[in-house]
PDB file of C-alpha atoms in Angstrom:
ATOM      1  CA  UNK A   1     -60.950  16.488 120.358  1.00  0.00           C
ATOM      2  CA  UNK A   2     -62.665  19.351 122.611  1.00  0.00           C
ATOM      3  CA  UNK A   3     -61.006  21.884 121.229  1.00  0.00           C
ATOM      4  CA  UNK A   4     -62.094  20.832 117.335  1.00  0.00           C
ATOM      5  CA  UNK A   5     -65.623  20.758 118.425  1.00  0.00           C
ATOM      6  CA  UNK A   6     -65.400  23.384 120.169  1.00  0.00           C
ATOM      7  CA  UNK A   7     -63.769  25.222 116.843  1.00  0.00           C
ATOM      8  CA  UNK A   8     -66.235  23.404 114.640  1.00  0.00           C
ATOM      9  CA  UNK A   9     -69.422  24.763 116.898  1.00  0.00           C
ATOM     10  CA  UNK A  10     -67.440  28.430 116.385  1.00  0.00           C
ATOM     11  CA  UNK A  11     -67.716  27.826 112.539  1.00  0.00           C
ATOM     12  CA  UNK A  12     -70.806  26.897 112.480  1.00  0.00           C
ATOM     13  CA  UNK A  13     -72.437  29.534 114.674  1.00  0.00           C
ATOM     14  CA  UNK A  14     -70.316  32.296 112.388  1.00  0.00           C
ATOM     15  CA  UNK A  15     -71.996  34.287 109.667  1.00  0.00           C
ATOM     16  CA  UNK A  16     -70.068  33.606 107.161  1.00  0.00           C
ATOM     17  CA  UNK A  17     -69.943  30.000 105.973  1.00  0.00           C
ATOM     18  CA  UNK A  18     -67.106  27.456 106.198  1.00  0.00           C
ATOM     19  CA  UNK A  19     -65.202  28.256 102.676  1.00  0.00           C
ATOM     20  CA  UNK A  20     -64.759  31.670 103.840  1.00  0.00           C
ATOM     21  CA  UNK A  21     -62.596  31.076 106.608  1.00  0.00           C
ATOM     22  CA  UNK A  22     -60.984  28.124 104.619  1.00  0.00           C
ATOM     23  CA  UNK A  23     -60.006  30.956 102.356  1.00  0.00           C
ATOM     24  CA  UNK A  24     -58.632  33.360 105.379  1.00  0.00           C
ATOM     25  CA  UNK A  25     -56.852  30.876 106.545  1.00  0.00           C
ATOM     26  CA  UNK A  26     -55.378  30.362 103.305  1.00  0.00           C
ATOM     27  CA  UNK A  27     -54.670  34.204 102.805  1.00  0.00           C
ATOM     28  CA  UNK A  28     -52.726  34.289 106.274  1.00  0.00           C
ATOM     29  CA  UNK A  29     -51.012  30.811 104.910  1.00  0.00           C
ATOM     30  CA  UNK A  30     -49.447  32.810 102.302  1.00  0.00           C
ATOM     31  CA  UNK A  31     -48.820  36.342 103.810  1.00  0.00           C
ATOM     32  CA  UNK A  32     -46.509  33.956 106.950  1.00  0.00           C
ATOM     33  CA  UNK A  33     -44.851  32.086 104.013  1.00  0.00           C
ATOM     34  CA  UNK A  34     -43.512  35.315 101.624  1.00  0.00           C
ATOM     35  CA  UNK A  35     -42.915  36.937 104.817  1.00  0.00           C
ATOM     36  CA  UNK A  36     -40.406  34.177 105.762  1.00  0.00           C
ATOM     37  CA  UNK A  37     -39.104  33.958 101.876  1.00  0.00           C
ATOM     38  CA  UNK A  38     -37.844  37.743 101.853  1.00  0.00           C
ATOM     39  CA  UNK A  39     -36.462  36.830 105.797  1.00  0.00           C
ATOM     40  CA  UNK A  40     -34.373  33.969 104.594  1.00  0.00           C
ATOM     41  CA  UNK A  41     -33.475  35.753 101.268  1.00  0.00           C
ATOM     42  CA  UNK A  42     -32.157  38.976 103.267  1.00  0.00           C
ATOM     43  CA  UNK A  43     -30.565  36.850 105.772  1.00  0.00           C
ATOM     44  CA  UNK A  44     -28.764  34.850 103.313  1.00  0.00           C
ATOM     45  CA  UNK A  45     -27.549  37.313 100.963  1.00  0.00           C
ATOM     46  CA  UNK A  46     -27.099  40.422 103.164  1.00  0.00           C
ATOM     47  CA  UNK A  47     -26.426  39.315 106.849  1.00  0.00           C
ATOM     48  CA  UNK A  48     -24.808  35.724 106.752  1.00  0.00           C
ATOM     49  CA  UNK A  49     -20.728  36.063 107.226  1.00  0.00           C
ATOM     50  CA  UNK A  50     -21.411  40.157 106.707  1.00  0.00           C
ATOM     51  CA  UNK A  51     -21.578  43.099 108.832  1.00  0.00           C
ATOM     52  CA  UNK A  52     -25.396  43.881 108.602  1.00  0.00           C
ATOM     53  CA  UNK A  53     -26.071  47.707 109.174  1.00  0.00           C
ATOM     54  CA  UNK A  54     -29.669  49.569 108.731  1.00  0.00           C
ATOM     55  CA  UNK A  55     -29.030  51.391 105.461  1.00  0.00           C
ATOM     56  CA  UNK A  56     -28.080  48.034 103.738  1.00  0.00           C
ATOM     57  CA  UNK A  57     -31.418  46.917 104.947  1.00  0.00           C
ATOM     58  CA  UNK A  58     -32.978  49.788 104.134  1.00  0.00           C
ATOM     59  CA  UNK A  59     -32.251  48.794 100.541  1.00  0.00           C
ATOM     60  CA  UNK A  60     -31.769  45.477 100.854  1.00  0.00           C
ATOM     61  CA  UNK A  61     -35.281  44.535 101.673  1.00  0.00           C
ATOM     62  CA  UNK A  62     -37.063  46.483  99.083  1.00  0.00           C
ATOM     63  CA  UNK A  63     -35.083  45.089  96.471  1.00  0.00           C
ATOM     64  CA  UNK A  64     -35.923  41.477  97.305  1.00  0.00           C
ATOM     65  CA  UNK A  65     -39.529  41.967  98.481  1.00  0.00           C
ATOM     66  CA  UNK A  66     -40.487  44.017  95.165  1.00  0.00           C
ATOM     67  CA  UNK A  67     -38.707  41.019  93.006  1.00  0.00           C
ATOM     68  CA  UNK A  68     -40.197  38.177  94.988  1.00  0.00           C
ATOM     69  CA  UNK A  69     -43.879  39.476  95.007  1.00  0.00           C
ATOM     70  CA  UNK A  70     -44.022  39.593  91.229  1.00  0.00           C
ATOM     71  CA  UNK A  71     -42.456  37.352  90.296  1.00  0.00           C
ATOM     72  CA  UNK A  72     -44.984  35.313  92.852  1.00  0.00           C
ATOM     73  CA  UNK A  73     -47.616  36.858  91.326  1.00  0.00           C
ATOM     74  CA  UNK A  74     -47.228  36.108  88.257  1.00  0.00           C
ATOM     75  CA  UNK A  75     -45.948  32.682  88.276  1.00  0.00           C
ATOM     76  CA  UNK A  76     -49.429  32.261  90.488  1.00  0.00           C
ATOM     77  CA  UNK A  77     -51.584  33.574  87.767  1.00  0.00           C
ATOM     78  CA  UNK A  78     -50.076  31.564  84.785  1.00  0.00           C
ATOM     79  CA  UNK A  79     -50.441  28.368  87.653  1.00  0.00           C
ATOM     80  CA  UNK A  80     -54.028  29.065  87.626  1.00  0.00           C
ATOM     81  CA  UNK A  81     -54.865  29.093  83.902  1.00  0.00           C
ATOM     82  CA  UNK A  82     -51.655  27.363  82.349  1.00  0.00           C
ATOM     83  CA  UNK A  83     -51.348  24.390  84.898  1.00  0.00           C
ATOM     84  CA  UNK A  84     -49.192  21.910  84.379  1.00  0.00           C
ATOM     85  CA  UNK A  85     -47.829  23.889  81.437  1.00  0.00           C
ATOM     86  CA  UNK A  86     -46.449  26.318  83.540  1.00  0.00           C
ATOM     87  CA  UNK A  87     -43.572  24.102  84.023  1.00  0.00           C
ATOM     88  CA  UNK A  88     -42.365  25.557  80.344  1.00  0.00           C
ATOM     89  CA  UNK A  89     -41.383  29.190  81.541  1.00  0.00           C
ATOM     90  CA  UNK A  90     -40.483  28.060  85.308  1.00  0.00           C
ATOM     91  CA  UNK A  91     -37.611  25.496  83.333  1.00  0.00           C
ATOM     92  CA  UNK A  92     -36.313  28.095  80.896  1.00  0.00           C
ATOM     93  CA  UNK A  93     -36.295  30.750  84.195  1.00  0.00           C
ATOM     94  CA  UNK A  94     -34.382  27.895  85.929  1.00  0.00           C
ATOM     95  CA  UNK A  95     -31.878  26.879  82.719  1.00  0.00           C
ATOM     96  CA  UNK A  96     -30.872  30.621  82.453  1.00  0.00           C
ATOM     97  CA  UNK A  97     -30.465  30.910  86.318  1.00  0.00           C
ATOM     98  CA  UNK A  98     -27.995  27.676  86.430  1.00  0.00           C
ATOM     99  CA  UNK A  99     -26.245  28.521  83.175  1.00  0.00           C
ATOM    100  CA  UNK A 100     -25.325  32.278  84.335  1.00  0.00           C
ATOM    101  CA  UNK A 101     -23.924  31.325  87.576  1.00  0.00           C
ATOM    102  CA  UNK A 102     -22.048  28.607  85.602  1.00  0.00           C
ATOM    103  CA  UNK A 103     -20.538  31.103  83.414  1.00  0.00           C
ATOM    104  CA  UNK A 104     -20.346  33.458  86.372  1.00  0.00           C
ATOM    105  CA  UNK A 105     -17.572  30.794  87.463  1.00  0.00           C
ATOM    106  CA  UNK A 106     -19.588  28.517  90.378  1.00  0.00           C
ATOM    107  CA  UNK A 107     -18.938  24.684  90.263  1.00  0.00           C
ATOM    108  CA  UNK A 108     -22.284  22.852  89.334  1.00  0.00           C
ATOM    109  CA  UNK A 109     -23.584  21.930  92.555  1.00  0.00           C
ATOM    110  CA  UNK A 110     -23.282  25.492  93.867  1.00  0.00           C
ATOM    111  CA  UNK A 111     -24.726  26.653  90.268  1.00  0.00           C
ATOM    112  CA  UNK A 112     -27.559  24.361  90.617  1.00  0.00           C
ATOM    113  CA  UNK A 113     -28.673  25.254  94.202  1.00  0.00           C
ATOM    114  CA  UNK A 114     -28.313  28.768  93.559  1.00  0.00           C
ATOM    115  CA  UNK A 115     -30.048  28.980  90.169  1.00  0.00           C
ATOM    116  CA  UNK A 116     -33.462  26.878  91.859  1.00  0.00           C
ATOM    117  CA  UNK A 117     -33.091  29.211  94.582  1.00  0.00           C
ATOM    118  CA  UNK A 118     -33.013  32.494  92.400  1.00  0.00           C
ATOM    119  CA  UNK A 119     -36.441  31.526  90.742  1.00  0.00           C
ATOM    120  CA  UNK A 120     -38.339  34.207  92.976  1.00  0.00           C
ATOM    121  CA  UNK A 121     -35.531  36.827  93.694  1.00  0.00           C
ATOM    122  CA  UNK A 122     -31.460  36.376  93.311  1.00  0.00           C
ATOM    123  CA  UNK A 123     -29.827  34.429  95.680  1.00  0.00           C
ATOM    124  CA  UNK A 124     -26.086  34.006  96.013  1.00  0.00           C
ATOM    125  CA  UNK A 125     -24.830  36.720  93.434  1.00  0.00           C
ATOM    126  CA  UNK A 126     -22.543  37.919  95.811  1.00  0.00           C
ATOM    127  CA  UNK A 127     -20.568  34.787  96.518  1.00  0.00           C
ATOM    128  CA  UNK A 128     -19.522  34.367  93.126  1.00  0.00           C
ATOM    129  CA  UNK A 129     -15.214  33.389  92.744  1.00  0.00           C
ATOM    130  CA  UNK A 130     -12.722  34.875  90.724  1.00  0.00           C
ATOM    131  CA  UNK A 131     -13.007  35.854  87.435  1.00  0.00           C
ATOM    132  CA  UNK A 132     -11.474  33.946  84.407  1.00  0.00           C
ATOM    133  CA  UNK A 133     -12.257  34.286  81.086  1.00  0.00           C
ATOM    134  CA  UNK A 134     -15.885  34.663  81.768  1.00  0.00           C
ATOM    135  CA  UNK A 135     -18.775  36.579  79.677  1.00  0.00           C
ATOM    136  CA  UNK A 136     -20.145  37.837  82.851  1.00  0.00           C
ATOM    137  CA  UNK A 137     -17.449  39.743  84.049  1.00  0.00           C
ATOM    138  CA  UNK A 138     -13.495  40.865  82.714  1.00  0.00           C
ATOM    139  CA  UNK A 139     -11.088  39.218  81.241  1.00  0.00           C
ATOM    140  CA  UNK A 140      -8.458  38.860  83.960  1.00  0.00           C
ATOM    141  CA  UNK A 141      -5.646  35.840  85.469  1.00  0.00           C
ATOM    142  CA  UNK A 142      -7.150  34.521  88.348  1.00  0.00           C
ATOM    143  CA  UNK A 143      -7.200  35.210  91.454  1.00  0.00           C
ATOM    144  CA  UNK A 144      -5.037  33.016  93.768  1.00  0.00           C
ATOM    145  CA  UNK A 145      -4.823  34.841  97.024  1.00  0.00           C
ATOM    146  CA  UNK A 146      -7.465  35.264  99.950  1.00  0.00           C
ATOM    147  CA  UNK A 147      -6.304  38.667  99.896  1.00  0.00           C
ATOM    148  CA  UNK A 148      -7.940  40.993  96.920  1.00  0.00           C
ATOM    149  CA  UNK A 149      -6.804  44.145  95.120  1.00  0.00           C
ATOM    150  CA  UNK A 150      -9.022  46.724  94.676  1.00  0.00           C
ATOM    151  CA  UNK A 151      -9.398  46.176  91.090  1.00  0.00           C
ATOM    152  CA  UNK A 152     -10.253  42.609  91.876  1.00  0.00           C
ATOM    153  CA  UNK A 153     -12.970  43.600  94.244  1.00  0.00           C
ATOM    154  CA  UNK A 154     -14.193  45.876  92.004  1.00  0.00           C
ATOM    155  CA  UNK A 155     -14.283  43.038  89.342  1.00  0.00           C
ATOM    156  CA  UNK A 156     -16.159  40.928  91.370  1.00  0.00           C
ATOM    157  CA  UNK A 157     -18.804  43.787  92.218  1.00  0.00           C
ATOM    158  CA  UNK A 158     -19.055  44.370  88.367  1.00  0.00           C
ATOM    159  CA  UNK A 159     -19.444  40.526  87.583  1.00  0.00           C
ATOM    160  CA  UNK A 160     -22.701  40.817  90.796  1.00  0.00           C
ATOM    161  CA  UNK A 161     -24.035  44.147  89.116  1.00  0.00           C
ATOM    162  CA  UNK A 162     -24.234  41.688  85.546  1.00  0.00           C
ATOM    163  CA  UNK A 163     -25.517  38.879  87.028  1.00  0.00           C
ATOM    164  CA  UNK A 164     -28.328  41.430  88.643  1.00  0.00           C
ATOM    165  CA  UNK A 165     -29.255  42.717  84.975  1.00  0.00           C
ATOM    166  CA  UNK A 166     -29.357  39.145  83.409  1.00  0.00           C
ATOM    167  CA  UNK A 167     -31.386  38.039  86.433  1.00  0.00           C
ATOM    168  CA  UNK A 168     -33.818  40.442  85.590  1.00  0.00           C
ATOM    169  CA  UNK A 169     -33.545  40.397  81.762  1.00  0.00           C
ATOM    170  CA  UNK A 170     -34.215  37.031  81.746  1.00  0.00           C
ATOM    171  CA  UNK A 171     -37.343  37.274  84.511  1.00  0.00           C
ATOM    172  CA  UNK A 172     -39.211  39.972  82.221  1.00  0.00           C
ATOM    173  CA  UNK A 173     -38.269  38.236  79.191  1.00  0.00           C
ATOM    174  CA  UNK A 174     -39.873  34.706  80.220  1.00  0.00           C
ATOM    175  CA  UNK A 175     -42.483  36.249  82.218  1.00  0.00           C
ATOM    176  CA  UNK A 176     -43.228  38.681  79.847  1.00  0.00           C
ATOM    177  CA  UNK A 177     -43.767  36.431  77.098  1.00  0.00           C
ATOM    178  CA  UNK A 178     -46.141  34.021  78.720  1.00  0.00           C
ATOM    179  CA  UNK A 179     -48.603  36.873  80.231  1.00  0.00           C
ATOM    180  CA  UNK A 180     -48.489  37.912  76.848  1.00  0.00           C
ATOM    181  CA  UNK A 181     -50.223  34.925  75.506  1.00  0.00           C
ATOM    182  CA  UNK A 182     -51.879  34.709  78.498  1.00  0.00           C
ATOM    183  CA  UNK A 183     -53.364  38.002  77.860  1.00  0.00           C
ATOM    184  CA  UNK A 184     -54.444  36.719  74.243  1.00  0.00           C
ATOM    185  CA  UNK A 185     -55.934  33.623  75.300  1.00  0.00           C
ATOM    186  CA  UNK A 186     -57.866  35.320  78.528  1.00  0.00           C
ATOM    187  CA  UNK A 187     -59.565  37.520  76.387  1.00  0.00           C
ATOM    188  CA  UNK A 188     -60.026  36.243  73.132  1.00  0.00           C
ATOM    189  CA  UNK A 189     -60.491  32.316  73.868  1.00  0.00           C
ATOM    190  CA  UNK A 190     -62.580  30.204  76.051  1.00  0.00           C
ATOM    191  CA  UNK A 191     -59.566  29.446  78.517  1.00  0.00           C
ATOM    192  CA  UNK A 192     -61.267  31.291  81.184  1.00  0.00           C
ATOM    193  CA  UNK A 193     -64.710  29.277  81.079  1.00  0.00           C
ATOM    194  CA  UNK A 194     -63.929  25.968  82.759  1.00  0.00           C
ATOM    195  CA  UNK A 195     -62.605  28.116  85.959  1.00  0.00           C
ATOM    196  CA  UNK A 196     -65.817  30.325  86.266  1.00  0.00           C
ATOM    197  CA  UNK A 197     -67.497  28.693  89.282  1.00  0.00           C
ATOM    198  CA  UNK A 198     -63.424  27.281  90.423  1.00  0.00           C
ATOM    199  CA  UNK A 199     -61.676  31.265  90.792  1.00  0.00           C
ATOM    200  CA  UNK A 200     -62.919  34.166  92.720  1.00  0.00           C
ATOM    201  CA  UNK A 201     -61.083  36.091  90.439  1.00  0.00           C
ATOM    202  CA  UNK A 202     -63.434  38.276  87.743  1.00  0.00           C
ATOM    203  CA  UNK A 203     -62.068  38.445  84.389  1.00  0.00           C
ATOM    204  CA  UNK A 204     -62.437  42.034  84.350  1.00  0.00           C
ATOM    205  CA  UNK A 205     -59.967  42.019  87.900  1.00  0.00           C
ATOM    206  CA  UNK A 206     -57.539  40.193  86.429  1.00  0.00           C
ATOM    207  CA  UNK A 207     -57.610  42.764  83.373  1.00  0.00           C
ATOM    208  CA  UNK A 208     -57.772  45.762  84.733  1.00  0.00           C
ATOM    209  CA  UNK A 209     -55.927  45.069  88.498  1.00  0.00           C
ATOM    210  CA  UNK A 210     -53.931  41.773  88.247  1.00  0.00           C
ATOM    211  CA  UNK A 211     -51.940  42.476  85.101  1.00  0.00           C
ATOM    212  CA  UNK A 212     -51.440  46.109  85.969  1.00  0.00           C
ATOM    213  CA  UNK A 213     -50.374  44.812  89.913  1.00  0.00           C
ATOM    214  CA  UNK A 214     -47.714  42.880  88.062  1.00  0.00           C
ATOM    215  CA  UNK A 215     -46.143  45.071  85.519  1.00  0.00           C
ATOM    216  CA  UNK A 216     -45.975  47.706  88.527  1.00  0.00           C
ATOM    217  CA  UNK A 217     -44.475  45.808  90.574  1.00  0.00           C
ATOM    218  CA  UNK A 218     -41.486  44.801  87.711  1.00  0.00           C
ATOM    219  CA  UNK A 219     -41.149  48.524  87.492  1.00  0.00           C
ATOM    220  CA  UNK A 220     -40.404  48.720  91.046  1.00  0.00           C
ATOM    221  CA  UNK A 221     -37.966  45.503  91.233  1.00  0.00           C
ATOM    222  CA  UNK A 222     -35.993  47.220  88.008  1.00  0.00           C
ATOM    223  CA  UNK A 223     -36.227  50.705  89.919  1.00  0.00           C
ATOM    224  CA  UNK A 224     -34.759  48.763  93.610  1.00  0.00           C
ATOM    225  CA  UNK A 225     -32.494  46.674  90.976  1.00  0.00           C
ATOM    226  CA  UNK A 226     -30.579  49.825  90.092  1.00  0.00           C
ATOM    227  CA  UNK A 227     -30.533  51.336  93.481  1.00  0.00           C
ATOM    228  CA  UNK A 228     -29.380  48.514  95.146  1.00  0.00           C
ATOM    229  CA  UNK A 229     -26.606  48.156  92.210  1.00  0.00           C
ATOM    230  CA  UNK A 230     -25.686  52.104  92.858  1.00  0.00           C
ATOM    231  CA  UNK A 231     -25.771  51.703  96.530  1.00  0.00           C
ATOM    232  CA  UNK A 232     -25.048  48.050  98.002  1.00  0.00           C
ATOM    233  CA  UNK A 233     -22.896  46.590  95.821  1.00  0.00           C
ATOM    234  CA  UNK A 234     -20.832  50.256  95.602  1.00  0.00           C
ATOM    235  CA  UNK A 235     -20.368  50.687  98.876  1.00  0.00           C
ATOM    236  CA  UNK A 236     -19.836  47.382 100.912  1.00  0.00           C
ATOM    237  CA  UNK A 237     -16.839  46.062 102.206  1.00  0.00           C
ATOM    238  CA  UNK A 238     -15.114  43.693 100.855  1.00  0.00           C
ATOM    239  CA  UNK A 239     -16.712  41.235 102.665  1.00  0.00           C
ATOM    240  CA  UNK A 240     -19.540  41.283 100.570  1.00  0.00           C
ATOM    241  CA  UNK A 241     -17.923  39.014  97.957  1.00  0.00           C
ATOM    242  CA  UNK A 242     -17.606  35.348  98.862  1.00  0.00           C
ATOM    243  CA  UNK A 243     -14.265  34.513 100.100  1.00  0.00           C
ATOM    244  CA  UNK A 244     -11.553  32.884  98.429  1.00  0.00           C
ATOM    245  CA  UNK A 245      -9.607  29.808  99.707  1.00  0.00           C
ATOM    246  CA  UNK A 246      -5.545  30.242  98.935  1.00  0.00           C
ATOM    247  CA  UNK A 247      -4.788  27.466  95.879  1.00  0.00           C
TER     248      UNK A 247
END
């Protein structure tokens, strides 16, 4: 209780008044939490049961940071004018998620947990299972042996690199569309009126530095997508695939 009056007599006695640092606090609230996001994604995908080295982070972390943040972004700004109808594009993001790691060959459970978890950046690509007769990948017989061929491996990689493209097909496709209208509405509706005294976001910010934050930063998760496609998935051992139990 002595320290909160002590804090509150702090606030008060500050120059700036109380939503201010409500806000800050906010701000750091966020910055801790997508800082701990890309953590658990890199640790997950790229250190768990896998030799980590720098250059893998090197790419590694790039890749998921520039896919999280906008992807964050702009699921944030449709949150803020579309509401509860945001659900729409986060359940079609999530349906195309679960159904490609379905096809990809991952029982349901795994497909489910994996697609909720790949709403912000890919998780679990690389622990797909063998291939067998599956859009994704090649037809091939499967795989019955802990220990892989190199074709297999290779397989495998391809069937990762796929999942990768659809991941972000889908994203810019979904995303796309409902900035798009989003777009439409902000500046030729009155969607923007009941939030003028709610947002400390301009109109003209949103035009000319949200939208334009956004689109840059797809550029740069499609630019880390291929890199880390050419590099990663290349290059690792074959630890990098999930491993298979003998049947």
């Amino acid at each position: 209780m002595v320290l909160g009056a002590y804090t509150g007599n702090i606030i008060e006695q500050a120059e700036h008044p109380n939503r201010w640092y409500w806000g800050l606090i906010q701000v750091y609230s966020l910055f801790f939490s997508v800082i701990s996001l890309i953590q658990t994604i890199v640790y997950f995908n790229e250190c768990e049961k896998k030799s980590s080295s720098i250059w893998r982070l090197v790419v590694a972390v790039p890749f998921y940071t520039s896919a999280i943040l906008y992807r964050a972004l702009a699921l944030s700004l449709l949150l803020i004018f579309y509401q509860q109808y945001t659900i729409i594009p986060i359940l079609i993001i999530l349906i195309l998620n679960i159904l490609s790691f379905k096809i990809l060959g991952l029982d349901l459970p795994r497909s489910l947990v994996y697609g909720v978890s790949s709403l912000l950046a890919p998780a679990g690509f690389n622990r797909c299972r063998n291939p067998k007769f599956q859009p994704l990948g090649y037809v091939s017989d499967e795989v019955r042996y802990s220990e892989r061929s190199p074709e297999q491996v290779e397989i495998l990689r391809e069937r990762s690199k796929r999942y990768l493209a659809l991941h972000l097909i889908f994203g810019a496709f979904v995303l796309g569309v409902s900035l798009a209208l989003l777009w439409i509405m902000l500046n030729f509706s009155q969607i923007y009126s009941p939030l003028i005294h709610l947002t400390i976001l301009p109109r003209v910010f949103i035009n000319d530095y949200i939208f334009p934050a956004i689109l840059a930063g797809f550029i740069s998760s499609t630019a880390f997508t291929a890199l880390y496609c050419c590099t990663i998935l290349c290059c690792a051992q074959e630890e990098y695939i999930y491993p298979l139990t003998i049947h």
